[in-house]
Short mmCIF file of C-alpha atoms in Angstrom, two decimals:
data_model
loop_
_atom_site.label_atom_id
_atom_site.label_comp_id
_atom_site.label_asym_id
_atom_site.label_seq_id
_atom_site.Cartn_x
_atom_site.Cartn_y
_atom_site.Cartn_z
CA MET A 1 74.23 102.63 91.65
CA LEU A 2 75.35 106.19 91.01
CA SER A 3 74.49 107.64 87.61
CA TRP A 4 77.46 109.85 86.78
CA SER A 5 78.26 111.24 83.36
CA GLY A 6 81.50 112.72 82.15
CA GLY A 7 80.01 116.22 81.83
CA ALA A 8 78.95 116.27 85.46
CA HIS A 9 82.27 115.40 87.08
CA HIS A 10 82.60 118.77 88.88
CA SER A 11 79.23 118.36 90.59
CA MET A 12 79.86 114.74 91.50
CA ARG A 13 83.24 115.64 93.02
CA SER A 14 81.53 118.21 95.23
CA SER A 15 79.24 115.47 96.57
CA LEU A 16 82.18 113.28 97.61
CA ASN A 17 84.00 113.50 100.91
CA ASN A 18 86.22 110.47 100.39
CA VAL A 19 89.74 111.60 99.52
CA ILE A 20 90.55 108.66 97.24
CA LEU A 21 87.43 109.05 95.13
CA GLY A 22 87.58 112.83 95.12
CA ARG A 23 91.06 112.86 93.59
CA LEU A 24 90.59 110.34 90.80
CA PHE A 25 90.85 111.40 87.19
CA PRO A 26 87.37 112.45 85.96
CA GLN A 27 87.19 109.59 83.46
CA ASP A 28 88.24 107.07 86.13
CA LEU A 29 85.67 108.41 88.57
CA VAL A 30 82.95 108.12 85.93
CA ALA A 31 83.96 104.51 85.21
CA LEU A 32 83.98 103.66 88.91
CA GLY A 33 80.77 105.58 89.61
CA LYS A 34 78.76 103.21 87.45
CA PHE A 35 79.25 100.54 90.11
CA LEU A 36 79.38 102.58 93.34
CA GLU A 37 76.49 102.18 95.74
CA PRO A 38 75.84 104.52 98.70
CA ILE A 39 75.45 102.77 102.04
CA VAL A 40 74.75 103.83 105.63
CA LEU A 41 77.36 102.65 108.13
CA ARG A 42 75.67 101.66 111.38
CA GLU A 43 77.55 101.41 114.67
CA ARG A 44 79.07 97.93 115.19
CA MET A 45 78.36 96.97 111.59
CA ILE A 46 80.96 94.41 110.45
CA LEU A 47 82.37 95.19 107.01
CA GLN A 48 84.86 92.35 106.78
CA GLU A 49 85.94 89.30 108.76
CA PRO A 50 89.48 87.86 108.94
CA ARG A 51 90.41 85.01 106.60
CA ARG A 52 87.21 85.37 104.61
CA PRO A 53 86.69 86.60 101.05
CA LEU A 54 85.41 90.15 100.84
CA ASP A 55 82.43 90.94 98.63
CA TYR A 56 82.77 94.73 98.69
CA VAL A 57 85.33 97.50 98.98
CA TYR A 58 84.05 100.44 101.04
CA PHE A 59 85.14 104.04 100.37
CA ILE A 60 84.40 105.84 103.62
CA GLU A 61 82.59 109.18 103.37
CA SER A 62 82.01 109.83 107.07
CA GLY A 63 82.23 107.96 110.34
CA LEU A 64 85.09 105.77 111.53
CA VAL A 65 85.95 102.12 110.96
CA SER A 66 88.20 100.12 113.29
CA LEU A 67 90.58 97.53 111.80
CA ARG A 68 91.27 94.80 114.37
CA VAL A 69 93.16 91.61 115.00
CA VAL A 70 90.89 89.13 116.78
CA ALA A 71 92.41 86.34 118.88
CA SER A 72 91.46 84.33 121.96
CA GLY A 73 88.24 86.26 122.45
CA GLY A 74 90.03 89.61 122.57
CA ILE A 75 90.74 92.37 120.06
CA LEU A 76 93.65 94.63 119.29
CA GLU A 77 93.05 97.59 117.04
CA THR A 78 95.68 98.14 114.35
CA ALA A 79 94.25 101.16 112.50
CA VAL A 80 91.26 103.45 112.14
CA VAL A 81 89.87 104.37 108.71
CA GLY A 82 87.85 107.48 107.93
CA HIS A 83 87.13 109.78 105.02
CA ARG A 84 90.71 109.63 103.72
CA GLY A 85 90.57 105.90 103.14
CA ALA A 86 88.78 102.70 102.29
CA VAL A 87 88.19 99.22 103.68
CA GLY A 88 89.20 96.18 101.63
CA THR A 89 91.48 97.94 99.15
CA SER A 90 94.32 95.44 99.59
CA LEU A 91 92.30 92.77 97.76
CA PRO A 92 92.08 94.48 94.33
CA VAL A 93 95.79 95.37 94.42
CA GLY A 94 97.13 91.92 95.25
CA GLY A 95 95.49 90.38 98.32
CA ASN A 96 93.18 87.37 98.42
CA LEU A 97 91.62 87.19 101.85
CA SER A 98 90.90 89.78 104.52
CA THR A 99 93.51 89.97 107.28
CA TYR A 100 91.52 92.05 109.73
CA GLN A 101 88.08 92.37 111.17
CA SER A 102 86.67 95.75 110.16
CA VAL A 103 83.93 97.16 112.39
CA VAL A 104 82.14 100.50 112.26
CA LEU A 105 83.14 102.41 115.39
CA PHE A 106 81.35 105.70 114.69
CA PRO A 107 78.33 105.62 112.30
CA GLY A 108 78.48 107.40 108.97
CA ARG A 109 78.25 106.83 105.22
CA ALA A 110 80.26 105.12 102.51
CA HIS A 111 80.22 104.17 98.85
CA ARG A 112 80.78 100.50 98.21
CA ILE A 113 81.65 98.53 95.08
CA ARG A 114 81.74 94.80 94.50
CA VAL A 115 85.28 93.44 94.37
CA THR A 116 84.54 91.78 91.03
CA ASP A 117 83.34 95.10 89.56
CA LEU A 118 86.37 96.93 90.93
CA HIS A 119 88.68 94.37 89.31
CA ARG A 120 86.90 94.97 86.02
CA VAL A 121 87.23 98.76 86.26
CA ILE A 122 90.89 98.54 87.29
CA ASN A 123 91.66 96.47 84.22
CA GLU A 124 90.14 99.21 82.07
CA CYS A 125 91.56 102.11 84.13
CA PRO A 126 94.95 100.99 85.54
CA GLU A 127 95.54 104.42 87.11
CA ILE A 128 93.00 103.50 89.79
CA ARG A 129 95.15 100.54 90.88
CA GLU A 130 98.18 102.80 91.28
CA GLN A 131 96.27 105.24 93.45
CA LEU A 132 94.76 102.48 95.59
CA ALA A 133 98.23 100.99 96.02
CA GLY A 134 99.51 104.30 97.42
CA TYR A 135 96.77 104.29 100.05
CA VAL A 136 97.36 100.60 100.87
CA GLN A 137 101.03 101.35 101.45
CA ALA A 138 100.14 104.07 103.98
CA LEU A 139 97.60 101.82 105.71
CA THR A 140 100.14 98.98 105.92
CA LEU A 141 102.60 101.30 107.63
CA HIS A 142 99.81 102.41 110.00
CA CYS A 143 99.10 98.81 111.02
CA ALA A 144 102.78 97.90 111.42
CA GLN A 145 103.57 101.05 113.39
CA ALA A 146 100.61 100.41 115.70
CA GLY A 147 102.09 97.02 116.57
CA PHE A 148 105.48 98.59 117.31
CA CYS A 149 103.82 101.32 119.36
CA GLY A 150 101.99 98.78 121.51
CA VAL A 151 105.20 97.23 122.80
CA ARG A 152 107.52 100.23 122.89
CA HIS A 153 105.57 103.30 124.04
CA ASP A 154 103.86 104.19 127.26
CA ARG A 155 100.14 104.62 127.88
CA GLU A 156 100.10 108.41 127.71
CA LYS A 157 101.86 108.57 124.35
CA ARG A 158 99.70 105.80 122.87
CA LEU A 159 96.44 107.41 123.97
CA ALA A 160 97.49 110.81 122.65
CA SER A 161 98.45 109.22 119.31
CA TRP A 162 95.14 107.37 119.03
CA LEU A 163 93.11 110.50 119.75
CA CYS A 164 95.04 112.47 117.11
CA LEU A 165 94.75 109.72 114.49
CA ALA A 166 91.03 109.23 115.15
CA SER A 167 90.47 112.98 114.94
CA ASP A 168 92.29 113.10 111.59
CA ALA A 169 90.37 110.14 110.20
CA LEU A 170 87.02 111.49 111.39
CA ASP A 171 87.91 115.08 110.46
CA ALA A 172 86.44 116.23 113.78
CA ASN A 173 87.52 117.14 117.30
CA VAL A 174 84.57 115.42 118.99
CA LEU A 175 85.04 111.67 119.36
CA PRO A 176 82.14 109.51 120.65
CA VAL A 177 84.40 106.98 122.33
CA THR A 178 84.33 105.43 125.81
CA HIS A 179 87.07 104.53 128.28
CA ASP A 180 86.07 100.89 127.91
CA TYR A 181 86.64 100.97 124.16
CA LEU A 182 90.04 102.63 124.44
CA SER A 183 91.06 100.08 127.06
CA SER A 184 89.96 97.16 124.89
CA ALA A 185 91.30 98.43 121.56
CA LEU A 186 94.70 99.46 122.88
CA GLY A 187 95.13 96.56 125.31
CA LEU A 188 95.38 98.87 128.34
CA ARG A 189 93.92 98.64 131.83
CA ARG A 190 90.72 100.66 132.09
CA ALA A 191 91.86 102.30 135.32
CA GLY A 192 95.05 103.44 133.60
CA VAL A 193 93.10 104.85 130.66
CA THR A 194 90.81 106.78 133.02
CA GLU A 195 93.77 108.11 134.98
CA THR A 196 95.52 109.33 131.83
CA LEU A 197 92.39 110.97 130.41
CA ILE A 198 91.79 112.78 133.70
CA ARG A 199 95.34 114.11 133.50
CA PHE A 200 94.77 115.19 129.87
CA GLU A 201 91.64 117.03 130.94
CA GLU A 202 93.44 118.78 133.78
CA GLN A 203 96.03 119.96 131.25
CA GLY A 204 93.30 121.31 128.95
CA LEU A 205 94.05 118.82 126.17
CA ILE A 206 90.59 117.25 126.16
CA ARG A 207 87.16 117.64 127.69
CA LYS A 208 85.35 114.51 128.84
CA MET A 209 81.59 114.13 128.64
CA ARG A 210 79.44 111.04 128.88
CA GLY A 211 80.51 108.80 126.01
CA ILE A 212 82.30 111.68 124.25
CA LEU A 213 85.81 113.09 124.24
CA GLN A 214 86.31 116.59 122.85
CA ILE A 215 89.83 117.59 121.88
CA GLY A 216 90.75 121.01 123.23
CA ASP A 217 94.40 121.92 122.66
CA ARG A 218 95.25 119.87 119.58
CA ASN A 219 98.82 121.13 119.25
CA CYS A 220 99.70 120.14 122.80
CA LEU A 221 98.00 116.77 122.37
CA GLU A 222 100.20 116.10 119.34
CA GLN A 223 103.24 116.97 121.44
CA LYS A 224 102.14 114.34 123.97
CA ALA A 225 101.84 111.71 121.23
CA CYS A 226 104.70 109.38 120.39
CA CYS A 227 106.66 109.54 117.14
CA CYS A 228 104.28 106.96 115.65
CA TYR A 229 101.61 109.61 115.15
CA LYS A 230 103.81 111.76 112.90
CA LEU A 231 105.10 108.76 110.94
CA ILE A 232 101.57 107.52 110.26
CA SER A 233 100.20 110.99 109.53
CA ASP A 234 103.07 111.72 107.13
CA ALA A 235 102.45 108.41 105.31
CA TYR A 236 98.83 109.34 104.62
CA SER A 237 99.81 112.88 103.65
CA SER A 238 102.39 111.54 101.19
CA SER A 239 99.77 109.23 99.70
CA ASP A 240 97.34 112.15 99.37
CA SER A 241 100.02 114.31 97.74
CA ILE A 242 100.84 111.66 95.15
CA ILE A 243 97.16 111.33 94.25
CA SER A 244 96.77 115.12 94.16
CA MET A 245 99.78 115.56 91.81
CA LYS A 246 98.26 113.04 89.42
CA ARG A 247 94.92 114.81 89.38
CA PRO A 248 94.44 116.92 86.23
CA ARG A 249 93.88 120.64 86.53
CA GLY A 250 90.50 122.13 85.81
#
């Protein structure tokens, strides 16, 4: 557990990269910090399974987590979660069971808290529930918009949107992702994914290396993306702004 005292809230904020935790009221962060436990996120580590109770909520510090619908032996990714978010937050604000499978896509770090402990802290510090609810609302829109995108937008727009969203969530322009993964997660033919990425590289939008995609011209890549990218990005930005406005000065 993290030993945080009220007088050390400035130093503990500087050690946090997670947006939700970093923008809590100092007293709420201290209350939560008593139960937070740092954890290493290993590649392919499963954080939650669908239709099963969740023991922990994970506040992501670095790395990337894929939220997926699993059916008939296949997967369809509905969202990616990075340092701006958390995994399992719907449970403390009204859910009962996990809806998605959550798997670590890119390794990193997180702080986790038992769901029972988070319930206890929320009851004592109701402001935390309100801030988690704002993030859950943005994540819900992300998942719903991803489903719409999958049936309405073409391969090029969907790939550009995914690359931009993953870059935002990871806070980096280098993405250790393969063609196979993009094909599987987005439900696209691998040959079509490869063809589109080659075209992106020819246009200077990305640079492909073995197992890595590096974003080059980010502005142009965003222009290639469908409207879903801006809608999802704006939802997270609005959630961040609400949390930021509630944060006390000093």
